[in-house]
Amino acid sequence: MSSKPSSFSLSRRKALGLIAVTAGGGAFLPAAAIAAQSSAGKASSYAGLALFETGAGVCAITPEVTEGPFYFDPKLERADVTEGKKGLALTVRLQVVDTACRPLAGARVDIWHCDAQGAYSGYPGQGDGRDVDTSGQTFLRGWQKTDASGIVSFATIYPGWYRGRTTHIHFKVFPDDSSVMTGQLFFPDSLSEQIFTTVAPYNDRPGKRDTSNASDGIARQAGPLSQAALREVEDAYQALMIVAVKPG
C-alpha cells in the first residue's frame, strides 16, 4: 500500500493510567499498555504476556451489549477469517482475564464483522439499497480458544461501515460451558474516516457514513474509553483489547 493512515497510539503514562469499561461485559485496558509494559521490561513478548502482575487488583464486569442481527455460528475454528476479502489488513488480539485479572486459558472467543462495503456474511437484504445477499457465505467470522496467556489473535481486515452504526467488531467470549458474554470493540473516528476516504476498496462505495462513535447509541453506552488500542505494523494495524469475564 503506497500510503498509510497515520498511527494512533497512547503515551506510556496515559496508557498505564486508563482502564476502559465497555458495554461488552468487561473491563478493557488499552493494549498500548501492553507495549509499554513490554518496553519497560515487565513482559518479554506479547505471546507470553501477563498483563497484570500477581495480585494487581480487580477487573470489573459490566452489562452485556446486544449481539446485533447478524450473528450465527459458522462452526469455523480459525485464525484467519478473511476468506479473500479485500481491505486494510488488521490483526485483532484479545486477552481474556477473570475478575482478578488472571488470564483465562481455553476460553472460546468468536468474532464477526462487516466487510469493506458494509456487508456481513450469511444474510440477505443488506447494503444501502438492501439488494446485497450473502446467504451461505462465512467471510469475516470465526472462533478460537485462548492460549495459556488468555490470548487469541485473528487475521482480518479493518471493518467498513453501514447506515446507523459506527465502525465496530462484534465478539463473544465463552469462558466455560455455562456462561457467555457479548461485546463490541470500536475504532477511532479519525482513523476510520481517513481509511474510508483514501484506501480502496473502502473509498469505492458511494455516499458517506452517517454514524460516528459519538452518535452511535451502543458506543455511547460503552463510553469514550471503549475503543481498541491501535498499533501500526508495516502496511497493517493491530487492534488490541483485554476483556474481563466472570466464569460460570
GROMACS .gro file of C-alpha atoms in nm:
model
  248
    1MET     CA    1   0.000   0.000   0.000
    2SER     CA    2   0.155   0.327  -0.107
    3SER     CA    3   0.016   0.539   0.173
    4LYS     CA    4  -0.095   0.450   0.522
    5PRO     CA    5  -0.319   0.634   0.764
    6SER     CA    6  -0.134   0.797   1.049
    7SER     CA    7  -0.066   0.583   1.353
    8PHE     CA    8  -0.282   0.619   1.665
    9SER     CA    9  -0.108   0.541   1.990
   10LEU     CA   10  -0.108   0.626   2.358
   11SER     CA   11   0.186   0.750   2.558
   12ARG     CA   12   0.314   0.510   2.824
   13ARG     CA   13   0.194   0.737   3.103
   14LYS     CA   14  -0.155   0.769   2.956
   15ALA     CA   15  -0.184   0.402   2.859
   16LEU     CA   16  -0.094   0.271   3.201
   17GLY     CA   17  -0.343   0.504   3.363
   18LEU     CA   18  -0.654   0.402   3.168
   19ILE     CA   19  -0.896   0.117   3.209
   20ALA     CA   20  -1.174   0.128   2.951
   21VAL     CA   21  -1.509  -0.005   3.068
   22THR     CA   22  -1.731  -0.116   2.784
   23ALA     CA   23  -2.086  -0.233   2.744
   24GLY     CA   24  -1.944  -0.561   2.620
   25GLY     CA   25  -1.941  -0.716   2.964
   26GLY     CA   26  -1.588  -0.648   3.078
   27ALA     CA   27  -1.318  -0.404   3.171
   28PHE     CA   28  -1.066  -0.336   2.899
   29LEU     CA   29  -0.718  -0.196   2.934
   30PRO     CA   30  -0.598  -0.026   2.612
   31ALA     CA   31  -0.332  -0.252   2.474
   32ALA     CA   32  -0.085   0.030   2.431
   33ALA     CA   33  -0.024  -0.054   2.795
   34ILE     CA   34   0.090  -0.396   2.679
   35ALA     CA   35   0.358  -0.246   2.461
   36ALA     CA   36   0.453  -0.004   2.737
   37GLN     CA   37   0.494  -0.282   2.990
   38SER     CA   38   0.695  -0.484   2.743
   39SER     CA   39   0.929  -0.194   2.667
   40ALA     CA   40   0.967  -0.135   3.039
   41GLY     CA   41   1.087  -0.491   3.083
   42LYS     CA   42   0.773  -0.622   3.255
   43ALA     CA   43   0.695  -0.863   2.971
   44SER     CA   44   0.933  -1.017   2.722
   45SER     CA   45   0.681  -1.080   2.445
   46TYR     CA   46   0.313  -1.031   2.370
   47ALA     CA   47   0.252  -1.402   2.329
   48GLY     CA   48   0.370  -1.469   2.683
   49LEU     CA   49   0.229  -1.153   2.836
   50ALA     CA   50   0.081  -1.143   3.183
   51LEU     CA   51  -0.087  -0.804   3.169
   52PHE     CA   52  -0.132  -0.766   3.541
   53GLU     CA   53   0.120  -0.867   3.800
   54THR     CA   54   0.002  -1.116   4.061
   55GLY     CA   55  -0.248  -0.951   4.293
   56ALA     CA   56  -0.271  -0.644   4.071
   57GLY     CA   57  -0.635  -0.575   4.151
   58VAL     CA   58  -0.990  -0.638   4.034
   59CYS     CA   59  -1.129  -0.625   3.680
   60ALA     CA   60  -1.489  -0.502   3.690
   61ILE     CA   61  -1.767  -0.676   3.500
   62THR     CA   62  -2.023  -0.459   3.319
   63PRO     CA   63  -2.355  -0.543   3.146
   64GLU     CA   64  -2.350  -0.704   2.805
   65VAL     CA   65  -2.434  -0.533   2.477
   66THR     CA   66  -2.666  -0.671   2.212
   67GLU     CA   67  -2.512  -0.910   1.963
   68GLY     CA   68  -2.699  -0.741   1.677
   69PRO     CA   69  -2.899  -0.904   1.396
   70PHE     CA   70  -2.608  -1.065   1.208
   71TYR     CA   71  -2.471  -1.334   1.440
   72PHE     CA   72  -2.456  -1.701   1.361
   73ASP     CA   73  -2.208  -1.972   1.448
   74PRO     CA   74  -2.033  -2.088   1.130
   75LYS     CA   75  -1.856  -2.360   1.332
   76LEU     CA   76  -1.524  -2.244   1.189
   77GLU     CA   77  -1.228  -2.260   1.426
   78ARG     CA   78  -0.966  -2.049   1.251
   79ALA     CA   79  -0.718  -1.766   1.300
   80ASP     CA   80  -0.763  -1.613   0.952
   81VAL     CA   81  -1.123  -1.510   0.887
   82THR     CA   82  -1.073  -1.302   0.571
   83GLU     CA   83  -1.168  -1.562   0.307
   84GLY     CA   84  -1.007  -1.340   0.045
   85LYS     CA   85  -1.198  -1.023   0.137
   86LYS     CA   86  -1.011  -0.711   0.029
   87GLY     CA   87  -0.926  -0.438   0.276
   88LEU     CA   88  -0.665  -0.296   0.509
   89ALA     CA   89  -0.504  -0.583   0.698
   90LEU     CA   90  -0.595  -0.590   1.066
   91THR     CA   91  -0.490  -0.823   1.345
   92VAL     CA   92  -0.736  -0.841   1.634
   93ARG     CA   93  -0.579  -0.960   1.958
   94LEU     CA   94  -0.790  -1.018   2.265
   95GLN     CA   95  -0.676  -1.131   2.607
   96VAL     CA   96  -0.944  -1.283   2.827
   97VAL     CA   97  -0.900  -1.247   3.203
   98ASP     CA   98  -1.114  -1.316   3.508
   99THR     CA   99  -1.233  -1.064   3.766
  100ALA     CA  100  -0.898  -1.092   3.945
  101CYS     CA  101  -0.724  -1.005   3.615
  102ARG     CA  102  -0.581  -1.355   3.573
  103PRO     CA  103  -0.561  -1.485   3.214
  104LEU     CA  104  -0.819  -1.750   3.123
  105ALA     CA  105  -0.687  -2.034   2.910
  106GLY     CA  106  -0.920  -2.237   2.688
  107ALA     CA  107  -1.198  -1.977   2.662
  108ARG     CA  108  -1.375  -1.971   2.327
  109VAL     CA  109  -1.377  -1.633   2.151
  110ASP     CA  110  -1.594  -1.560   1.843
  111ILE     CA  111  -1.560  -1.251   1.626
  112TRP     CA  112  -1.768  -1.126   1.332
  113HIS     CA  113  -1.794  -0.800   1.141
  114CYS     CA  114  -1.887  -0.643   0.809
  115ASP     CA  115  -1.662  -0.617   0.504
  116ALA     CA  116  -1.524  -0.302   0.342
  117GLN     CA  117  -1.860  -0.239   0.174
  118GLY     CA  118  -2.058  -0.278   0.498
  119ALA     CA  119  -2.200  -0.627   0.438
  120TYR     CA  120  -2.199  -0.923   0.677
  121SER     CA  121  -2.171  -1.280   0.557
  122GLY     CA  122  -2.469  -1.513   0.572
  123TYR     CA  123  -2.761  -1.271   0.534
  124PRO     CA  124  -2.983  -1.126   0.257
  125GLY     CA  125  -3.125  -0.774   0.237
  126GLN     CA  126  -2.814  -0.572   0.317
  127GLY     CA  127  -2.641  -0.272   0.164
  128ASP     CA  128  -2.762   0.081   0.101
  129GLY     CA  129  -3.017  -0.049  -0.149
  130ARG     CA  130  -3.095  -0.362   0.056
  131ASP     CA  131  -3.002  -0.566  -0.250
  132VAL     CA  132  -2.694  -0.747  -0.116
  133ASP     CA  133  -2.740  -1.118  -0.044
  134THR     CA  134  -2.453  -1.306   0.122
  135SER     CA  135  -2.654  -1.613   0.221
  136GLY     CA  136  -2.436  -1.922   0.255
  137GLN     CA  137  -2.113  -1.723   0.292
  138THR     CA  138  -1.895  -1.717   0.603
  139PHE     CA  139  -1.637  -1.442   0.549
  140LEU     CA  140  -1.512  -1.239   0.846
  141ARG     CA  141  -1.636  -1.488   1.103
  142GLY     CA  142  -1.461  -1.743   1.316
  143TRP     CA  143  -1.362  -1.857   1.661
  144GLN     CA  144  -1.061  -1.975   1.854
  145LYS     CA  145  -0.974  -2.078   2.207
  146THR     CA  146  -0.741  -1.870   2.419
  147ASP     CA  147  -0.387  -1.988   2.481
  148ALA     CA  148  -0.216  -2.027   2.819
  149SER     CA  149  -0.192  -1.647   2.844
  150GLY     CA  150  -0.563  -1.599   2.768
  151ILE     CA  151  -0.486  -1.460   2.422
  152VAL     CA  152  -0.644  -1.510   2.080
  153SER     CA  153  -0.527  -1.345   1.759
  154PHE     CA  154  -0.738  -1.312   1.443
  155ALA     CA  155  -0.621  -1.205   1.098
  156THR     CA  156  -0.892  -0.998   0.931
  157ILE     CA  157  -0.950  -0.661   0.761
  158TYR     CA  158  -1.047  -0.322   0.900
  159PRO     CA  159  -1.428  -0.325   0.917
  160GLY     CA  160  -1.630  -0.097   0.690
  161TRP     CA  161  -1.946   0.092   0.775
  162TYR     CA  162  -2.320   0.067   0.723
  163ARG     CA  163  -2.600   0.306   0.799
  164GLY     CA  164  -2.693   0.356   1.162
  165ARG     CA  165  -2.375   0.214   1.318
  166THR     CA  166  -2.024   0.333   1.382
  167THR     CA  167  -1.724   0.116   1.290
  168HIS     CA  168  -1.707  -0.189   1.516
  169ILE     CA  169  -1.627  -0.557   1.556
  170HIS     CA  170  -1.855  -0.795   1.747
  171PHE     CA  171  -1.723  -1.063   1.978
  172LYS     CA  172  -1.848  -1.331   2.214
  173VAL     CA  173  -1.646  -1.490   2.493
  174PHE     CA  174  -1.738  -1.830   2.635
  175PRO     CA  175  -1.520  -1.868   2.946
  176ASP     CA  176  -1.677  -2.209   3.010
  177ASP     CA  177  -1.971  -2.422   2.900
  178SER     CA  178  -2.220  -2.240   3.123
  179SER     CA  179  -2.151  -1.872   3.056
  180VAL     CA  180  -2.112  -1.627   2.769
  181MET     CA  181  -2.061  -1.252   2.732
  182THR     CA  182  -2.116  -1.044   2.421
  183GLY     CA  183  -1.937  -0.722   2.333
  184GLN     CA  184  -1.823  -0.486   2.062
  185LEU     CA  185  -1.497  -0.302   2.014
  186PHE     CA  186  -1.473   0.037   1.846
  187PHE     CA  187  -1.218   0.234   1.646
  188PRO     CA  188  -1.106   0.599   1.637
  189ASP     CA  189  -1.337   0.801   1.411
  190SER     CA  190  -1.046   0.995   1.263
  191LEU     CA  191  -0.868   0.676   1.159
  192SER     CA  192  -1.188   0.526   1.016
  193GLU     CA  193  -1.263   0.842   0.820
  194GLN     CA  194  -0.915   0.851   0.671
  195ILE     CA  195  -0.933   0.486   0.570
  196PHE     CA  196  -1.282   0.517   0.423
  197THR     CA  197  -1.188   0.819   0.210
  198THR     CA  198  -0.837   0.726   0.095
  199VAL     CA  199  -0.799   0.347   0.091
  200ALA     CA  200  -0.950   0.106  -0.163
  201PRO     CA  201  -1.192  -0.069  -0.160
  202TYR     CA  202  -1.343   0.138   0.123
  203ASN     CA  203  -1.348   0.454  -0.090
  204ASP     CA  204  -1.505   0.275  -0.388
  205ARG     CA  205  -1.858   0.292  -0.248
  206PRO     CA  206  -2.085   0.596  -0.290
  207GLY     CA  207  -2.206   0.812  -0.005
  208LYS     CA  208  -2.064   0.888   0.336
  209ARG     CA  209  -2.112   0.708   0.663
  210ASP     CA  210  -2.384   0.862   0.875
  211THR     CA  211  -2.284   0.747   1.225
  212SER     CA  212  -1.980   0.823   1.437
  213ASN     CA  213  -1.882   0.696   1.780
  214ALA     CA  214  -2.048   0.998   1.939
  215SER     CA  215  -2.380   0.940   1.761
  216ASP     CA  216  -2.390   0.561   1.799
  217GLY     CA  217  -2.611   0.459   2.091
  218ILE     CA  218  -2.418   0.142   2.168
  219ALA     CA  219  -2.082   0.318   2.151
  220ARG     CA  220  -2.213   0.594   2.377
  221GLN     CA  221  -2.331   0.336   2.627
  222ALA     CA  222  -1.989   0.175   2.615
  223GLY     CA  223  -1.816   0.503   2.692
  224PRO     CA  224  -1.527   0.704   2.547
  225LEU     CA  225  -1.259   0.455   2.655
  226SER     CA  226  -1.416   0.154   2.483
  227GLN     CA  227  -1.214   0.194   2.165
  228ALA     CA  228  -0.948  -0.060   2.079
  229ALA     CA  229  -0.586   0.040   2.112
  230LEU     CA  230  -0.447   0.064   1.758
  231ARG     CA  231  -0.088  -0.008   1.668
  232GLU     CA  232   0.055   0.034   1.318
  233VAL     CA  233   0.267  -0.255   1.189
  234GLU     CA  234   0.411  -0.212   0.838
  235ASP     CA  235   0.112  -0.193   0.600
  236ALA     CA  236  -0.139  -0.308   0.858
  237TYR     CA  237  -0.285  -0.237   1.200
  238GLN     CA  238  -0.325  -0.430   1.523
  239ALA     CA  239  -0.629  -0.379   1.743
  240LEU     CA  240  -0.567  -0.493   2.098
  241MET     CA  241  -0.815  -0.529   2.383
  242ILE     CA  242  -0.837  -0.705   2.716
  243VAL     CA  243  -1.172  -0.825   2.847
  244ALA     CA  244  -1.257  -0.938   3.198
  245VAL     CA  245  -1.528  -1.201   3.229
  246LYS     CA  246  -1.688  -1.390   3.516
  247PRO     CA  247  -1.684  -1.764   3.454
  248GLY     CA  248  -1.999  -1.950   3.549
   0.00000   0.00000   0.00000
